[in-house]
Tab-separated table of C-alpha atoms and ligand atoms in Angstrom:
chain	number	residue	atom	x	y	z
A	228	THR	CA	0.000	0.000	0.000
A	229	LYS	CA	1.071	3.561	-0.638
A	230	GLN	CA	2.329	5.905	2.009
A	231	GLN	CA	-0.145	8.651	2.944
A	232	TYR	CA	0.872	12.277	2.282
A	233	VAL	CA	1.632	13.972	5.609
A	234	ARG	CA	1.409	17.734	5.849
A	235	THR	CA	4.291	18.713	8.155
A	236	LYS	CA	5.604	21.915	6.553
A	237	PRO	CA	4.061	24.741	4.552
A	238	HIS	CA	3.830	23.842	0.865
A	239	LEU	CA	4.911	26.323	-1.819
A	240	ASN	CA	4.969	26.219	-5.601
A	241	ILE	CA	8.023	27.610	-7.306
A	242	GLY	CA	9.681	27.252	-10.682
A	243	THR	CA	12.706	28.072	-12.747
A	244	MET	CA	12.453	30.642	-15.513
A	245	GLY	CA	14.975	32.236	-17.826
A	246	HIS	CA	16.527	32.117	-21.281
A	247	VAL	CA	17.008	28.780	-23.019
A	248	ASP	CA	20.319	27.089	-22.182
A	249	HIS	CA	21.027	29.309	-19.185
A	250	GLY	CA	20.844	26.148	-17.058
A	251	LYS	CA	17.310	25.866	-15.627
A	252	THR	CA	17.076	22.085	-15.869
A	253	THR	CA	20.645	21.541	-14.686
A	254	LEU	CA	19.987	23.768	-11.677
A	255	THR	CA	16.736	21.957	-10.882
A	256	ALA	CA	18.548	18.613	-10.932
A	257	ALA	CA	21.348	20.076	-8.803
A	258	ILE	CA	18.893	21.325	-6.160
A	259	THR	CA	17.372	17.853	-5.771
A	260	LYS	CA	20.818	16.249	-5.656
A	261	VAL	CA	22.280	18.587	-3.057
A	262	LEU	CA	19.179	18.222	-0.864
A	263	ALA	CA	19.065	14.432	-1.280
A	264	GLU	CA	22.673	14.220	-0.131
A	265	ARG	CA	21.903	16.331	2.897
A	266	ASP	CA	18.982	14.351	4.270
A	267	GLY	CA	16.848	11.289	3.713
A	268	THR	CA	13.537	12.996	2.943
A	269	ASN	CA	14.680	14.278	-0.460
A	270	ARG	CA	15.122	12.327	-3.673
A	271	TYR	CA	17.550	13.158	-6.465
A	272	VAL	CA	15.849	13.700	-9.830
A	273	ALA	CA	18.355	13.524	-12.688
A	274	PHE	CA	18.426	15.957	-15.630
A	275	ASP	CA	16.872	13.577	-18.175
A	276	ARG	CA	13.996	12.721	-15.825
A	277	ILE	CA	13.121	16.412	-15.536
A	278	ASP	CA	13.372	17.142	-19.237
A	279	ARG	CA	11.196	14.154	-20.139
A	280	ALA	CA	7.707	14.527	-21.655
A	281	PRO	CA	4.961	14.794	-19.036
A	282	GLU	CA	2.979	11.786	-20.219
A	283	GLU	CA	5.883	9.554	-19.315
A	284	ILE	CA	5.991	10.484	-15.654
A	285	GLU	CA	2.871	8.542	-14.756
A	286	ARG	CA	2.963	6.928	-11.320
A	287	GLY	CA	-0.127	5.422	-9.752
A	288	ILE	CA	-2.885	7.912	-10.367
A	289	THR	CA	-0.511	10.859	-10.237
A	290	ILE	CA	1.004	12.574	-13.202
A	291	THR	CA	3.627	15.044	-12.061
A	292	ILE	CA	4.010	17.009	-15.311
A	293	ALA	CA	7.320	18.852	-14.990
A	294	HIS	CA	7.090	19.122	-11.232
A	295	VAL	CA	9.764	17.899	-8.875
A	296	GLU	CA	9.296	17.807	-5.141
A	297	TYR	CA	11.743	18.663	-2.351
A	298	GLU	CA	11.967	19.914	1.215
A	299	THR	CA	14.159	22.472	2.917
A	300	PRO	CA	14.338	22.504	6.730
A	301	THR	CA	11.281	24.762	6.853
A	302	ARG	CA	9.254	24.113	3.702
A	303	HIS	CA	7.916	21.603	1.192
A	304	TYR	CA	8.281	22.739	-2.425
A	305	ALA	CA	6.793	21.670	-5.725
A	306	HIS	CA	9.165	22.993	-8.367
A	307	VAL	CA	8.227	23.391	-12.022
A	308	ASP	CA	10.971	23.351	-14.592
A	309	MET	CA	9.561	24.843	-17.740
A	310	PRO	CA	10.789	23.355	-20.991
A	311	GLY	CA	13.128	25.448	-23.095
A	312	HIS	CA	11.332	25.156	-26.412
A	313	ALA	CA	9.156	27.651	-28.253
A	314	ASP	CA	5.935	27.214	-26.285
A	315	TYR	CA	7.710	27.895	-23.012
A	316	VAL	CA	5.486	30.879	-22.388
A	317	LYS	CA	2.346	28.814	-22.694
A	318	ASN	CA	3.639	26.482	-20.026
A	319	MET	CA	4.766	29.376	-17.968
A	320	ILE	CA	1.292	30.862	-17.957
A	321	THR	CA	-0.130	27.544	-16.835
A	322	GLY	CA	2.441	27.167	-14.106
A	323	ALA	CA	2.967	30.785	-13.302
A	324	ALA	CA	-0.675	31.400	-12.493
A	325	GLN	CA	0.012	29.139	-9.513
A	326	LEU	CA	3.606	30.053	-8.716
A	327	ASP	CA	4.272	31.539	-5.297
A	328	GLY	CA	7.736	32.551	-6.425
A	329	ALA	CA	10.343	31.793	-9.043
A	330	VAL	CA	14.050	31.331	-9.527
A	331	LEU	CA	15.160	33.449	-12.467
A	332	VAL	CA	18.146	31.676	-13.986
A	333	VAL	CA	20.586	33.973	-15.773
A	334	SER	CA	23.823	32.757	-17.272
A	335	ALA	CA	26.705	34.751	-15.824
A	336	GLN	CA	28.456	34.346	-19.128
A	337	ASP	CA	25.682	35.727	-21.344
A	338	GLY	CA	23.766	38.014	-18.998
A	339	ALA	CA	20.077	38.823	-19.511
A	340	MET	CA	18.807	37.735	-22.916
A	341	PRO	CA	15.469	38.299	-24.748
A	342	GLN	CA	13.702	35.366	-23.082
A	343	THR	CA	14.974	36.557	-19.688
A	344	ARG	CA	13.159	39.824	-20.320
A	345	GLU	CA	10.058	38.093	-21.664
A	346	HIS	CA	9.795	35.903	-18.579
A	347	VAL	CA	10.324	38.821	-16.213
A	348	VAL	CA	7.555	40.770	-17.977
A	349	LEU	CA	5.235	37.779	-17.833
A	350	ALA	CA	6.055	37.028	-14.207
A	351	ARG	CA	5.059	40.570	-13.339
A	352	ARG	CA	1.856	40.466	-15.377
A	353	ILE	CA	0.750	36.999	-14.357
A	354	GLY	CA	1.315	37.829	-10.702
A	355	VAL	CA	4.545	36.080	-9.724
A	356	GLU	CA	5.692	38.713	-7.258
A	357	HIS	CA	8.699	37.094	-5.656
A	358	LEU	CA	11.845	36.306	-7.587
A	359	VAL	CA	15.265	35.070	-6.576
A	360	VAL	CA	18.026	35.263	-9.162
A	361	ALA	CA	20.396	32.365	-9.758
A	362	LEU	CA	23.408	33.824	-11.558
A	363	ASN	CA	24.313	30.469	-13.057
A	364	LYS	CA	27.437	29.226	-14.818
A	365	ALA	CA	29.453	31.335	-12.370
A	366	ASP	CA	32.157	28.669	-12.743
A	367	LEU	CA	32.815	29.987	-16.245
A	368	VAL	CA	33.418	33.603	-15.218
A	369	GLU	CA	36.557	34.128	-13.187
A	370	ASP	CA	36.536	37.915	-13.240
A	371	GLU	CA	34.564	39.126	-10.197
A	372	ASP	CA	34.081	42.563	-11.778
A	373	LEU	CA	32.347	40.933	-14.699
A	374	LEU	CA	30.036	39.020	-12.345
A	375	ASP	CA	29.265	42.296	-10.521
A	376	LEU	CA	28.417	43.893	-13.838
A	377	VAL	CA	26.033	41.123	-14.901
A	378	GLU	CA	24.402	41.225	-11.468
A	379	LEU	CA	23.903	44.985	-11.747
A	380	GLU	CA	22.374	44.577	-15.184
A	381	VAL	CA	19.905	41.951	-13.915
A	382	ARG	CA	18.915	44.136	-10.966
A	383	GLU	CA	18.279	47.048	-13.344
A	384	LEU	CA	16.172	44.846	-15.589
A	385	LEU	CA	14.068	43.720	-12.614
A	386	THR	CA	13.587	47.298	-11.440
A	387	ARG	CA	12.565	48.384	-14.916
A	388	TYR	CA	9.774	45.822	-14.914
A	389	GLY	CA	8.390	46.652	-11.490
A	390	PHE	CA	10.310	44.363	-9.140
A	391	ASP	CA	12.455	45.659	-6.304
A	392	GLY	CA	15.714	45.029	-8.153
A	393	GLU	CA	17.809	46.273	-5.228
A	394	ALA	CA	16.262	43.826	-2.774
A	395	VAL	CA	15.992	40.707	-4.921
A	396	PRO	CA	18.591	38.151	-3.766
A	397	VAL	CA	21.145	37.302	-6.445
A	398	VAL	CA	23.101	34.121	-5.732
A	399	ARG	CA	26.089	33.101	-7.859
A	400	VAL	CA	25.764	29.411	-8.578
A	401	SER	CA	26.937	26.646	-10.864
A	402	GLY	CA	24.301	23.992	-11.345
A	403	LEU	CA	26.731	21.866	-13.322
A	404	ARG	CA	29.565	21.966	-10.787
A	405	ALA	CA	27.107	21.348	-7.942
A	406	LEU	CA	25.857	18.263	-9.797
A	407	ASP	CA	29.501	17.132	-9.916
A	408	GLY	CA	29.538	17.413	-6.119
A	409	ASP	CA	32.088	20.228	-5.882
A	410	PRO	CA	31.614	21.442	-2.258
A	411	ARG	CA	32.178	25.098	-3.143
A	412	TRP	CA	29.216	24.966	-5.516
A	413	THR	CA	26.939	22.626	-3.539
A	414	GLN	CA	27.208	25.211	-0.744
A	415	ARG	CA	25.972	27.882	-3.147
A	416	ILE	CA	22.911	25.785	-3.974
A	417	LEU	CA	22.099	25.751	-0.259
A	418	HIS	CA	22.529	29.532	-0.190
A	419	LEU	CA	20.134	29.818	-3.106
A	420	LEU	CA	17.538	27.713	-1.270
A	421	GLU	CA	18.003	29.800	1.883
A	422	ALA	CA	17.337	32.885	-0.222
A	423	VAL	CA	14.138	31.270	-1.563
A	424	ASP	CA	13.060	30.237	1.963
A	425	GLU	CA	13.622	33.765	3.220
A	426	HIS	CA	12.566	35.882	0.281
A	427	VAL	CA	9.441	34.087	-0.983
A	428	PRO	CA	6.742	34.501	1.662
A	429	ILE	CA	4.178	31.822	2.420
A	430	PRO	CA	1.214	33.031	0.381
A	431	PRO	CA	-2.200	33.393	1.912
A	432	ARG	CA	-4.119	30.281	0.805
A	433	ARG	CA	-7.743	30.904	-0.049
A	434	LEU	CA	-9.092	27.890	1.804
A	435	ASP	CA	-12.445	29.496	2.560
A	436	LEU	CA	-13.408	30.008	-1.103
A	437	PRO	CA	-15.200	27.315	-3.146
A	438	PHE	CA	-12.889	24.603	-4.479
A	439	LEU	CA	-11.352	25.268	-7.905
A	440	MET	CA	-8.616	23.409	-9.774
A	441	PRO	CA	-7.698	24.058	-13.433
A	442	ILE	CA	-7.157	20.786	-15.287
A	443	GLU	CA	-3.614	20.364	-16.578
A	444	ASN	CA	-3.812	16.728	-17.594
A	445	VAL	CA	-6.304	13.921	-17.996
A	446	LEU	CA	-5.428	10.256	-17.761
A	447	THR	CA	-7.226	6.957	-17.512
A	448	ILE	CA	-6.347	4.397	-14.878
A	449	THR	CA	-7.607	1.034	-16.066
A	450	GLY	CA	-10.227	-0.291	-13.695
A	451	ARG	CA	-10.428	2.945	-11.705
A	452	GLY	CA	-11.610	5.629	-14.096
A	453	THR	CA	-10.568	9.075	-15.184
A	454	VAL	CA	-8.094	11.172	-13.256
A	455	VAL	CA	-7.524	14.885	-13.692
A	456	THR	CA	-4.459	16.669	-12.364
A	457	GLY	CA	-3.601	20.267	-11.617
A	458	ALA	CA	-2.694	22.807	-8.973
A	459	VAL	CA	-5.549	23.689	-6.608
A	460	GLU	CA	-6.235	27.405	-6.979
A	461	GLN	CA	-8.644	27.868	-4.073
A	462	GLY	CA	-10.703	26.005	-1.484
A	463	VAL	CA	-10.498	22.435	-0.219
A	464	LEU	CA	-11.783	19.128	-1.547
A	465	SER	CA	-12.284	15.934	0.443
A	466	VAL	CA	-12.680	12.398	-0.833
A	467	GLY	CA	-16.398	11.860	-1.498
A	468	ASP	CA	-17.195	15.499	-2.335
A	469	ALA	CA	-19.390	16.337	-5.329
A	470	VAL	CA	-17.687	18.330	-8.092
A	471	GLU	CA	-18.469	19.862	-11.441
A	472	VAL	CA	-16.164	20.182	-14.456
A	473	VAL	CA	-16.768	23.545	-16.162
A	474	GLY	CA	-15.724	25.317	-19.367
A	475	LEU	CA	-15.344	24.569	-23.094
A	476	GLY	CA	-18.820	22.997	-23.280
A	477	PRO	CA	-21.560	21.604	-21.046
A	478	ALA	CA	-20.685	21.069	-17.374
A	479	VAL	CA	-20.002	17.492	-16.217
A	480	ALA	CA	-21.133	16.426	-12.724
A	481	SER	CA	-19.117	13.902	-10.730
A	482	VAL	CA	-17.788	12.882	-7.325
A	483	ALA	CA	-14.125	12.907	-6.263
A	484	THR	CA	-13.546	9.308	-5.227
A	485	GLY	CA	-9.772	9.543	-4.773
A	486	LEU	CA	-7.094	12.189	-4.170
A	487	GLU	CA	-3.315	12.025	-4.448
A	488	THR	CA	-0.326	14.342	-4.426
A	489	PHE	CA	3.089	13.278	-5.746
A	490	GLY	CA	1.920	9.659	-5.779
A	491	LYS	CA	0.756	9.701	-2.150
A	492	PRO	CA	-2.936	9.376	-1.262
A	493	MET	CA	-4.538	12.153	0.785
A	494	GLU	CA	-7.957	12.668	2.339
A	495	ARG	CA	-8.112	16.352	1.515
A	496	ALA	CA	-6.634	18.549	-1.199
A	497	GLU	CA	-6.287	22.228	-0.458
A	498	ALA	CA	-5.333	25.478	-2.197
A	499	GLY	CA	-1.696	25.355	-3.264
A	500	ASP	CA	-1.522	21.552	-3.571
A	501	ASN	CA	-0.694	19.673	-6.754
A	502	ALA	CA	-3.481	17.188	-6.861
A	503	ALA	CA	-4.716	14.211	-8.851
A	504	VAL	CA	-8.482	13.785	-8.586
A	505	LEU	CA	-10.206	10.530	-9.483
A	506	LEU	CA	-13.635	11.323	-10.982
A	507	ARG	CA	-16.406	8.767	-10.624
A	508	GLY	CA	-18.346	7.834	-13.751
A	509	VAL	CA	-16.463	10.196	-16.077
A	510	LYS	CA	-15.108	8.890	-19.366
A	511	ARG	CA	-11.787	10.113	-20.679
A	512	GLY	CA	-13.177	12.109	-23.590
A	513	GLU	CA	-15.694	13.950	-21.400
A	514	VAL	CA	-13.169	16.177	-19.639
A	515	ARG	CA	-10.059	17.958	-20.878
A	516	ARG	CA	-7.235	20.345	-20.208
A	517	GLY	CA	-8.476	23.918	-19.993
A	518	GLN	CA	-11.587	23.089	-17.972
A	519	VAL	CA	-11.754	23.588	-14.217
A	520	VAL	CA	-12.912	21.203	-11.495
A	521	CYS	CA	-14.998	23.111	-8.970
A	522	LEU	CA	-17.691	23.027	-6.322
A	523	PRO	CA	-21.017	22.453	-8.171
A	524	GLY	CA	-22.698	25.737	-9.101
A	525	SER	CA	-19.798	27.946	-7.955
A	526	VAL	CA	-18.403	28.917	-11.364
A	527	ARG	CA	-19.987	30.076	-14.581
A	528	PRO	CA	-18.125	30.033	-17.895
A	529	HIS	CA	-18.018	33.265	-19.908
A	530	THR	CA	-17.150	34.331	-23.433
A	531	ARG	CA	-17.145	38.163	-23.223
A	532	PHE	CA	-15.071	40.364	-20.954
A	533	ARG	CA	-13.296	43.680	-20.657
A	534	ALA	CA	-9.584	43.629	-19.900
A	535	ASP	CA	-6.526	45.760	-19.336
A	536	VAL	CA	-3.478	44.564	-21.209
A	537	HIS	CA	0.185	45.386	-21.519
A	538	VAL	CA	1.204	44.844	-25.133
A	539	LEU	CA	4.703	43.412	-25.243
A	540	SER	CA	7.349	45.162	-27.311
A	541	ALA	CA	9.440	43.187	-29.789
A	542	ALA	CA	12.286	43.229	-27.260
A	543	GLU	CA	9.973	41.568	-24.732
A	544	GLY	CA	8.997	38.811	-27.145
A	545	GLY	CA	6.003	40.593	-28.662
A	546	ARG	CA	4.970	41.863	-32.100
A	547	ARG	CA	6.886	44.369	-34.148
A	548	THR	CA	3.732	45.905	-35.611
A	549	PRO	CA	0.494	47.279	-34.098
A	550	PHE	CA	-2.800	45.385	-34.120
A	551	ALA	CA	-6.235	46.788	-34.931
A	552	ALA	CA	-9.866	45.927	-34.120
A	553	ASN	CA	-10.993	42.398	-35.042
A	554	TYR	CA	-7.551	41.046	-34.256
A	555	ARG	CA	-7.841	37.312	-33.399
A	556	PRO	CA	-5.052	35.963	-31.200
A	557	GLN	CA	-5.142	32.943	-28.872
A	558	PHE	CA	-6.127	33.645	-25.259
A	559	HIS	CA	-4.442	31.645	-22.525
A	560	PHE	CA	-6.334	31.474	-19.247
A	561	ARG	CA	-4.930	29.124	-16.627
A	562	THR	CA	-4.524	25.877	-18.593
A	563	SER	CA	-6.850	26.804	-21.464
A	564	ASP	CA	-6.058	28.140	-24.883
A	565	VAL	CA	-8.941	29.551	-26.968
A	566	VAL	CA	-9.243	31.968	-29.846
A	567	GLY	CA	-10.854	35.348	-29.256
A	568	VAL	CA	-11.660	38.492	-31.191
A	569	VAL	CA	-10.608	41.905	-29.923
A	570	THR	CA	-12.583	45.181	-29.899
A	571	LEU	CA	-10.640	48.356	-29.120
A	572	ALA	CA	-11.780	51.222	-26.904
A	573	GLU	CA	-13.727	54.010	-28.610
A	574	GLY	CA	-11.533	56.318	-30.667
A	575	VAL	CA	-8.607	53.889	-30.687
A	576	THR	CA	-7.670	52.530	-34.109
A	577	VAL	CA	-4.495	50.577	-33.366
A	578	VAL	CA	-2.566	49.308	-30.352
A	579	ARG	CA	1.218	49.413	-30.604
A	580	PRO	CA	3.822	47.123	-29.060
A	581	GLY	CA	4.914	48.543	-25.705
A	582	GLU	CA	1.546	50.235	-24.994
A	583	ALA	CA	-1.085	49.647	-22.347
A	584	ALA	CA	-4.633	49.203	-23.653
A	585	SER	CA	-8.212	48.496	-22.665
A	586	LEU	CA	-9.896	45.817	-24.761
A	587	THR	CA	-13.194	44.007	-25.059
A	588	VAL	CA	-12.808	40.356	-25.995
A	589	GLU	CA	-15.192	37.725	-27.271
A	590	LEU	CA	-13.895	34.172	-26.946
A	591	GLY	CA	-14.755	31.329	-29.294
A	592	GLN	CA	-15.487	29.056	-26.333
A	593	PRO	CA	-16.699	29.781	-22.782
A	594	ILE	CA	-14.063	29.743	-20.048
A	595	ALA	CA	-14.414	29.787	-16.254
A	596	MET	CA	-13.412	33.322	-15.296
A	597	SER	CA	-13.938	36.196	-12.922
A	598	ALA	CA	-12.573	39.739	-12.587
A	599	GLY	CA	-8.899	39.798	-11.641
A	600	LEU	CA	-7.963	36.679	-13.582
A	601	GLY	CA	-4.676	36.995	-15.493
A	602	PHE	CA	-4.201	35.842	-19.061
A	603	ALA	CA	-1.869	36.083	-22.032
A	604	MET	CA	-2.584	36.810	-25.692
A	605	ARG	CA	-0.427	34.868	-28.119
A	606	GLU	CA	-0.035	34.607	-31.853
A	607	GLY	CA	2.131	31.821	-33.203
A	608	ARG	CA	5.321	31.987	-31.197
A	609	LEU	CA	4.843	35.569	-30.054
A	610	THR	CA	3.445	36.678	-26.728
A	611	VAL	CA	1.428	39.653	-27.891
A	612	ALA	CA	0.145	40.860	-24.540
A	613	ALA	CA	-0.356	40.013	-20.894
A	614	GLY	CA	-3.553	41.157	-19.229
A	615	THR	CA	-6.086	41.047	-16.430
A	616	VAL	CA	-9.850	40.597	-16.680
A	617	ARG	CA	-11.496	43.800	-15.452
A	618	GLU	CA	-15.167	42.928	-15.950
A	619	VAL	CA	-17.020	39.850	-17.079
A	620	LEU	CA	-19.745	40.736	-19.612
A	621	ASP	CA	-21.521	37.525	-20.581
B	575	GDP	P1	17.948	25.182	-19.827
B	575	GDP	O1	17.622	25.240	-21.276
B	575	GDP	O2	17.874	26.558	-19.211
B	575	GDP	O3	17.155	24.166	-19.072
B	575	GDP	O4	19.516	24.774	-19.723
B	575	GDP	P2	20.150	23.358	-19.414
B	575	GDP	O5	20.063	23.013	-17.971
B	575	GDP	O6	19.655	22.370	-20.393
B	575	GDP	O7	21.705	23.698	-19.681
B	575	GDP	C1	22.166	24.130	-20.958
B	575	GDP	C2	23.641	23.813	-21.103
B	575	GDP	O8	24.415	24.584	-20.171
B	575	GDP	C3	23.984	22.363	-20.836
B	575	GDP	O9	24.998	21.968	-21.727
B	575	GDP	C4	24.519	22.389	-19.421
B	575	GDP	O10	25.415	21.345	-19.139
B	575	GDP	C5	25.200	23.723	-19.356
B	575	GDP	N1	25.200	24.256	-17.988
B	575	GDP	C6	24.137	24.377	-17.182
B	575	GDP	N2	24.494	24.911	-15.995
B	575	GDP	C7	25.823	25.131	-16.070
B	575	GDP	C8	26.781	25.678	-15.153
B	575	GDP	O11	26.477	26.072	-14.033
B	575	GDP	N3	28.061	25.742	-15.585
B	575	GDP	C9	28.445	25.319	-16.811
B	575	GDP	N4	29.717	25.421	-17.138
B	575	GDP	N5	27.570	24.823	-17.698
B	575	GDP	C10	26.269	24.721	-17.331
B	576	MG	MG1	15.609	22.944	-19.639
């Protein structure tokens, strides 16, 4: 039988972000290795296990996506390592909506690069307020003055995009050398984790609100039924509770007959947890990524809303040219991705990269939403804008 999940420390969701090849996955592996060598509660997760496709990480009824799990002396973390390919941002929006903080990985050799900027902009817009910088590949830069310069540049970048660049901890690390077990660099990994423990506050969990979990993945367990996984956004859910799956079509009613986190059964899932929910009587094709699991009757899906957006400049990963009314990008809310058509405010004919704008949007499919929800607008590989729902219309 499986070991029950025991809640002994506060649980936080964090992730690595930063430009491709700056060492996010290597650093993630190094964190698990250094912690595993320090105590028995942690398990080393090697580089190729982290980089692997989500579908392959199926264990019991849990699918862990790109999450790894570890504990520091004071906290339990679920850590998302976002893949380095072109739809990084899409994954980041999914994960970032739930991130309590993030480790921004910047190569000390290259400094901040376009994707560094894009992720910082998105972090700000999607509501990831607490960052710690890992100045990685510090083993490759011997000149301390050069390291100081790169650090200064990163702090300035953070300040420019609304973070407190002066106060953000910047820790010089080498994920690769720490993986090799070099004590100088394993020590730095511990410093980085101390900075995360100290700088990322325990977020207020909205336990009193009705249960809501965006679906990240759906899988079938032969003989048991359909399981949906995701990060619980608000509320609590106990085994045996009635639920409803909402969005992208008619609602589906069910009962949660099993709950797990990281492969361990639990009686109760609560806001902030990564959960796998076994749904009674639901067939695989009936539910999908982009819907939410919620308390019956608590959420209504909507297609029209008013929003405030920040349109990304080309340097931030956005368009080079303005867009006009009737523009049709993809809208990413939580784990969903639907097309929508844009109406501009009266008197406005175009919206330029780098500008702030007020838009009215009509989505092609209804999505569970309420005022305050963050989203991104994308077109092909570009992140056109990041925004917040101001008012739900219908
Ligand atoms: P990601 O795309 O940000 O996930 O980057 P990866 O973790 O895949 O690393 C990209 C490359 O940089 C790989 O060849 C790593 O071995 C190398 N690398 C990562 N971290 C370090 C480091 O701290 N020092 C050195 N010298 N190389 C590193
Ligand atoms: Mg990677």
